PDB file of C-alpha atoms in Angstrom:
ATOM      1  CA  MET A   1     -17.411   9.813   9.225  1.00 73.00           C
ATOM      2  CA  THR A   2     -16.031  11.029   5.776  1.00 91.00           C
ATOM      3  CA  GLN A   3     -16.464   8.468   3.102  1.00 96.00           C
ATOM      4  CA  MET A   4     -14.248   7.902   0.117  1.00 97.00           C
ATOM      5  CA  LYS A   5     -14.106   5.632  -3.089  1.00 98.00           C
ATOM      6  CA  ALA A   6     -12.006   2.667  -3.503  1.00 98.00           C
ATOM      7  CA  VAL A   7     -11.603  -0.068  -6.241  1.00 98.00           C
ATOM      8  CA  GLN A   8     -12.515  -3.624  -5.194  1.00 98.00           C
ATOM      9  CA  ILE A   9     -12.247  -7.036  -7.118  1.00 98.00           C
ATOM     10  CA  THR A  10     -15.116  -8.892  -5.716  1.00 97.00           C
ATOM     11  CA  GLU A  11     -14.238 -11.978  -7.516  1.00 97.00           C
ATOM     12  CA  PRO A  12     -12.223 -12.913 -10.528  1.00 97.00           C
ATOM     13  CA  GLY A  13     -13.383 -10.844 -13.468  1.00 97.00           C
ATOM     14  CA  GLN A  14     -15.483  -8.485 -11.209  1.00 98.00           C
ATOM     15  CA  VAL A  15     -14.571  -4.876 -10.395  1.00 98.00           C
ATOM     16  CA  SER A  16     -16.757  -2.524  -8.122  1.00 98.00           C
ATOM     17  CA  LEU A  17     -16.192   1.139  -7.321  1.00 98.00           C
ATOM     18  CA  ILE A  18     -17.297   0.976  -3.258  1.00 98.00           C
ATOM     19  CA  ASP A  19     -17.536   3.569  -0.643  1.00 98.00           C
ATOM     20  CA  LEU A  20     -15.391   3.176   2.629  1.00 97.00           C
ATOM     21  CA  PRO A  21     -14.915   5.314   5.587  1.00 97.00           C
ATOM     22  CA  ARG A  22     -11.721   7.543   5.347  1.00 96.00           C
ATOM     23  CA  PRO A  23      -9.065   5.831   7.352  1.00 96.00           C
ATOM     24  CA  GLU A  24      -8.263   7.032  10.925  1.00 93.00           C
ATOM     25  CA  THR A  25      -4.553   6.945  11.933  1.00 95.00           C
ATOM     26  CA  ALA A  26      -2.685   5.748  14.810  1.00 94.00           C
ATOM     27  CA  ALA A  27       0.063   7.679  16.304  1.00 94.00           C
ATOM     28  CA  ASP A  28       2.642   5.660  14.181  1.00 96.00           C
ATOM     29  CA  GLU A  29       0.757   6.081  10.794  1.00 98.00           C
ATOM     30  CA  ALA A  30       0.415   8.886   8.154  1.00 98.00           C
ATOM     31  CA  LEU A  31      -2.700   9.509   6.339  1.00 98.00           C
ATOM     32  CA  LEU A  32      -1.899   9.252   2.794  1.00 98.00           C
ATOM     33  CA  LYS A  33      -3.846  10.847  -0.385  1.00 98.00           C
ATOM     34  CA  ILE A  34      -3.016   8.560  -3.440  1.00 98.00           C
ATOM     35  CA  ILE A  35      -1.740  10.272  -6.263  1.00 98.00           C
ATOM     36  CA  TYR A  36      -0.700   7.708  -8.642  1.00 98.00           C
ATOM     37  CA  GLY A  37      -1.033   4.085  -8.494  1.00 97.00           C
ATOM     38  CA  GLY A  38       0.397   1.472 -10.644  1.00 95.00           C
ATOM     39  CA  ILE A  39      -1.093  -1.670 -12.046  1.00 95.00           C
ATOM     40  CA  CYS A  40       1.074  -4.533 -11.307  1.00 93.00           C
ATOM     41  CA  GLY A  41       1.037  -8.082 -12.764  1.00 93.00           C
ATOM     42  CA  SER A  42      -0.243  -9.179  -9.521  1.00 94.00           C
ATOM     43  CA  ASP A  43      -3.300  -6.972  -9.818  1.00 96.00           C
ATOM     44  CA  VAL A  44      -3.857  -8.313 -13.211  1.00 97.00           C
ATOM     45  CA  GLY A  45      -3.531 -11.830 -12.067  1.00 97.00           C
ATOM     46  CA  THR A  46      -5.980 -10.891  -9.238  1.00 97.00           C
ATOM     47  CA  PHE A  47      -8.409  -9.563 -11.632  1.00 97.00           C
ATOM     48  CA  ARG A  48      -8.290 -12.784 -13.776  1.00 97.00           C
ATOM     49  CA  GLY A  49      -8.180 -15.274 -10.854  1.00 96.00           C
ATOM     50  CA  SER A  50      -4.640 -16.511 -11.894  1.00 96.00           C
ATOM     51  CA  PHE A  51      -2.612 -14.911  -8.863  1.00 94.00           C
ATOM     52  CA  LEU A  52      -2.721 -17.589  -6.130  1.00 91.00           C
ATOM     53  CA  TYR A  53      -1.733 -15.569  -3.468  1.00 90.00           C
ATOM     54  CA  ALA A  54      -4.719 -12.909  -3.427  1.00 91.00           C
ATOM     55  CA  ASP A  55      -8.137 -13.720  -1.934  1.00 92.00           C
ATOM     56  CA  TYR A  56     -11.548 -12.038  -2.444  1.00 96.00           C
ATOM     57  CA  PRO A  57     -12.849  -9.170  -2.172  1.00 97.00           C
ATOM     58  CA  ARG A  58      -9.449  -7.679  -2.353  1.00 98.00           C
ATOM     59  CA  ILE A  59      -8.706  -3.643  -3.000  1.00 98.00           C
ATOM     60  CA  PRO A  60      -5.586  -4.117  -5.528  1.00 98.00           C
ATOM     61  CA  GLY A  61      -2.364  -1.868  -5.754  1.00 97.00           C
ATOM     62  CA  HIS A  62       0.724  -1.496  -4.312  1.00 97.00           C
ATOM     63  CA  GLU A  63       2.845   0.693  -6.578  1.00 97.00           C
ATOM     64  CA  PHE A  64       2.262   4.235  -5.614  1.00 98.00           C
ATOM     65  CA  SER A  65       2.732   7.813  -4.884  1.00 98.00           C
ATOM     66  CA  ALA A  66       0.874   9.991  -2.188  1.00 98.00           C
ATOM     67  CA  GLU A  67       0.780  13.174  -0.554  1.00 98.00           C
ATOM     68  CA  ILE A  68       1.132  13.103   3.160  1.00 98.00           C
ATOM     69  CA  ILE A  69      -2.354  14.773   4.506  1.00 98.00           C
ATOM     70  CA  ASP A  70      -1.889  14.226   8.341  1.00 97.00           C
ATOM     71  CA  VAL A  71       1.112  12.760  10.310  1.00 98.00           C
ATOM     72  CA  ALA A  72       2.086  13.332  14.100  1.00 96.00           C
ATOM     73  CA  GLU A  73       5.357  14.658  15.149  1.00 95.00           C
ATOM     74  CA  ASN A  74       7.679  11.684  14.253  1.00 97.00           C
ATOM     75  CA  ASP A  75      11.658  10.686  13.921  1.00 96.00           C
ATOM     76  CA  TYR A  76      11.219   9.954  10.284  1.00 96.00           C
ATOM     77  CA  GLY A  77      11.074  13.645   9.030  1.00 97.00           C
ATOM     78  CA  LEU A  78       7.692  13.091   7.678  1.00 98.00           C
ATOM     79  CA  LYS A  79       5.422  16.194   7.293  1.00 98.00           C
ATOM     80  CA  PRO A  80       2.010  16.874   5.785  1.00 98.00           C
ATOM     81  CA  GLY A  81       2.247  18.057   2.199  1.00 98.00           C
ATOM     82  CA  MET A  82       5.394  15.838   1.222  1.00 98.00           C
ATOM     83  CA  ILE A  83       5.248  13.441  -1.849  1.00 98.00           C
ATOM     84  CA  VAL A  84       6.037   9.937  -0.653  1.00 98.00           C
ATOM     85  CA  THR A  85       6.007   6.145  -1.550  1.00 98.00           C
ATOM     86  CA  GLY A  86       5.817   3.225   0.821  1.00 97.00           C
ATOM     87  CA  ASN A  87       7.123  -0.328   1.023  1.00 95.00           C
ATOM     88  CA  PRO A  88       4.133  -2.371   0.331  1.00 95.00           C
ATOM     89  CA  TYR A  89       5.591  -5.631   2.055  1.00 93.00           C
ATOM     90  CA  TYR A  90       4.567  -6.417   5.682  1.00 95.00           C
ATOM     91  CA  ASN A  91       6.663  -9.007   7.000  1.00 94.00           C
ATOM     92  CA  CYS A  92       6.334 -10.597  10.645  1.00 95.00           C
ATOM     93  CA  GLY A  93       9.741  -9.801  11.872  1.00 94.00           C
ATOM     94  CA  LYS A  94       9.776 -12.972  13.998  1.00 96.00           C
ATOM     95  CA  CYS A  95      10.238 -15.893  11.436  1.00 97.00           C
ATOM     96  CA  TYR A  96      13.732 -17.369  10.703  1.00 97.00           C
ATOM     97  CA  SER A  97      13.899 -15.287   7.491  1.00 96.00           C
ATOM     98  CA  CYS A  98      13.147 -11.986   9.340  1.00 96.00           C
ATOM     99  CA  ARG A  99      15.558 -12.703  12.018  1.00 97.00           C
ATOM    100  CA  ARG A 100      18.116 -13.320   9.738  1.00 97.00           C
ATOM    101  CA  GLY A 101      17.352 -10.033   7.843  1.00 94.00           C
ATOM    102  CA  TYR A 102      16.022 -11.485   4.889  1.00 94.00           C
ATOM    103  CA  VAL A 103      12.293  -9.826   5.155  1.00 89.00           C
ATOM    104  CA  ASN A 104      11.339 -10.575   1.511  1.00 85.00           C
ATOM    105  CA  CYS A 105      11.492 -14.221   2.418  1.00 91.00           C
ATOM    106  CA  CYS A 106       9.233 -13.954   5.199  1.00 95.00           C
ATOM    107  CA  VAL A 107       6.764 -16.869   5.807  1.00 94.00           C
ATOM    108  CA  SER A 108       3.841 -14.373   6.977  1.00 94.00           C
ATOM    109  CA  ASN A 109       4.298 -11.692   4.301  1.00 93.00           C
ATOM    110  CA  GLN A 110       1.382  -9.668   3.610  1.00 94.00           C
ATOM    111  CA  THR A 111       1.631  -7.656   0.367  1.00 94.00           C
ATOM    112  CA  LEU A 112      -0.584  -4.700  -0.040  1.00 96.00           C
ATOM    113  CA  GLY A 113      -3.089  -5.688  -2.794  1.00 96.00           C
ATOM    114  CA  ALA A 114      -2.628  -9.188  -2.349  1.00 94.00           C
ATOM    115  CA  GLN A 115      -2.988 -10.719   1.155  1.00 94.00           C
ATOM    116  CA  ARG A 116      -4.226  -7.230   2.532  1.00 95.00           C
ATOM    117  CA  ASP A 117      -6.398  -4.258   0.764  1.00 97.00           C
ATOM    118  CA  GLY A 118      -4.054  -1.968  -1.092  1.00 98.00           C
ATOM    119  CA  ILE A 119      -3.926   1.569  -2.258  1.00 98.00           C
ATOM    120  CA  PHE A 120      -6.523   1.678  -5.083  1.00 98.00           C
ATOM    121  CA  ARG A 121      -8.669   4.384  -2.811  1.00 98.00           C
ATOM    122  CA  GLU A 122      -8.630   7.873  -2.270  1.00 98.00           C
ATOM    123  CA  TYR A 123      -6.796   7.930   1.116  1.00 98.00           C
ATOM    124  CA  PHE A 124      -4.803   5.362   2.787  1.00 97.00           C
ATOM    125  CA  ALA A 125      -3.278   4.907   6.159  1.00 98.00           C
ATOM    126  CA  MET A 126       0.332   3.614   6.403  1.00 98.00           C
ATOM    127  CA  PRO A 127       2.849   2.805   9.221  1.00 97.00           C
ATOM    128  CA  LEU A 128       5.404   5.625   9.434  1.00 98.00           C
ATOM    129  CA  ASP A 129       8.347   3.159   9.066  1.00 95.00           C
ATOM    130  CA  ARG A 130       7.003   1.896   5.533  1.00 96.00           C
ATOM    131  CA  VAL A 131       6.796   5.530   4.213  1.00 98.00           C
ATOM    132  CA  TYR A 132       9.494   7.101   2.262  1.00 97.00           C
ATOM    133  CA  ASP A 133      10.048  10.686   1.337  1.00 97.00           C
ATOM    134  CA  GLY A 134      10.250  11.189  -2.590  1.00 96.00           C
ATOM    135  CA  LYS A 135      13.319  13.512  -2.299  1.00 95.00           C
ATOM    136  CA  GLY A 136      12.199  15.711  -5.218  1.00 94.00           C
ATOM    137  CA  LEU A 137      10.973  13.206  -7.466  1.00 96.00           C
ATOM    138  CA  ASP A 138       7.824  13.998  -9.230  1.00 96.00           C
ATOM    139  CA  ALA A 139       4.528  11.888  -8.025  1.00 97.00           C
ATOM    140  CA  ARG A 140       4.443  10.022 -11.445  1.00 96.00           C
ATOM    141  CA  THR A 141       7.852   8.768 -11.386  1.00 95.00           C
ATOM    142  CA  LEU A 142       7.688   8.145  -7.606  1.00 96.00           C
ATOM    143  CA  ALA A 143       4.838   5.605  -8.308  1.00 96.00           C
ATOM    144  CA  LEU A 144       7.409   3.384 -10.315  1.00 95.00           C
ATOM    145  CA  VAL A 145      10.042   3.171  -7.162  1.00 92.00           C
ATOM    146  CA  GLU A 146       8.475  -0.328  -6.144  1.00 90.00           C
ATOM    147  CA  PRO A 147       8.505  -2.211  -9.170  1.00 86.00           C
ATOM    148  CA  PHE A 148      12.294  -1.053 -10.085  1.00 84.00           C
ATOM    149  CA  CYS A 149      13.211  -2.121  -6.595  1.00 80.00           C
TER     150      CYS A 149
END
């Protein structure tokens, strides 16, 4: 299995560069090669130990642009070579807030880089319904979409 590098905060104040297996994708996922990743206040808080919603060890990062490396034929129009970004918030779809359409208030939210490992790695597999075509924005600008939303 091919290895890749990732940044991991092992505990407050401690960062390591680790080797991980390159992810394999399910039929409903795209394999992304990260181009740019933004450093959010939550990433800084995770490093400092002041962000209460993160646990350790944790790969930080949720603001990004990436190139699609591999993706199966899909209804989203996603194809290899596209420059994309993604929605880093994984809501449950079942709680009261999700059922009402307020997915940002999900009681079981799992944000990349906080409750689940994030994008500070070479490759990342992401569900197709969370990947968004960059629509011609350059990769550097595209990494800013999430904080501006």
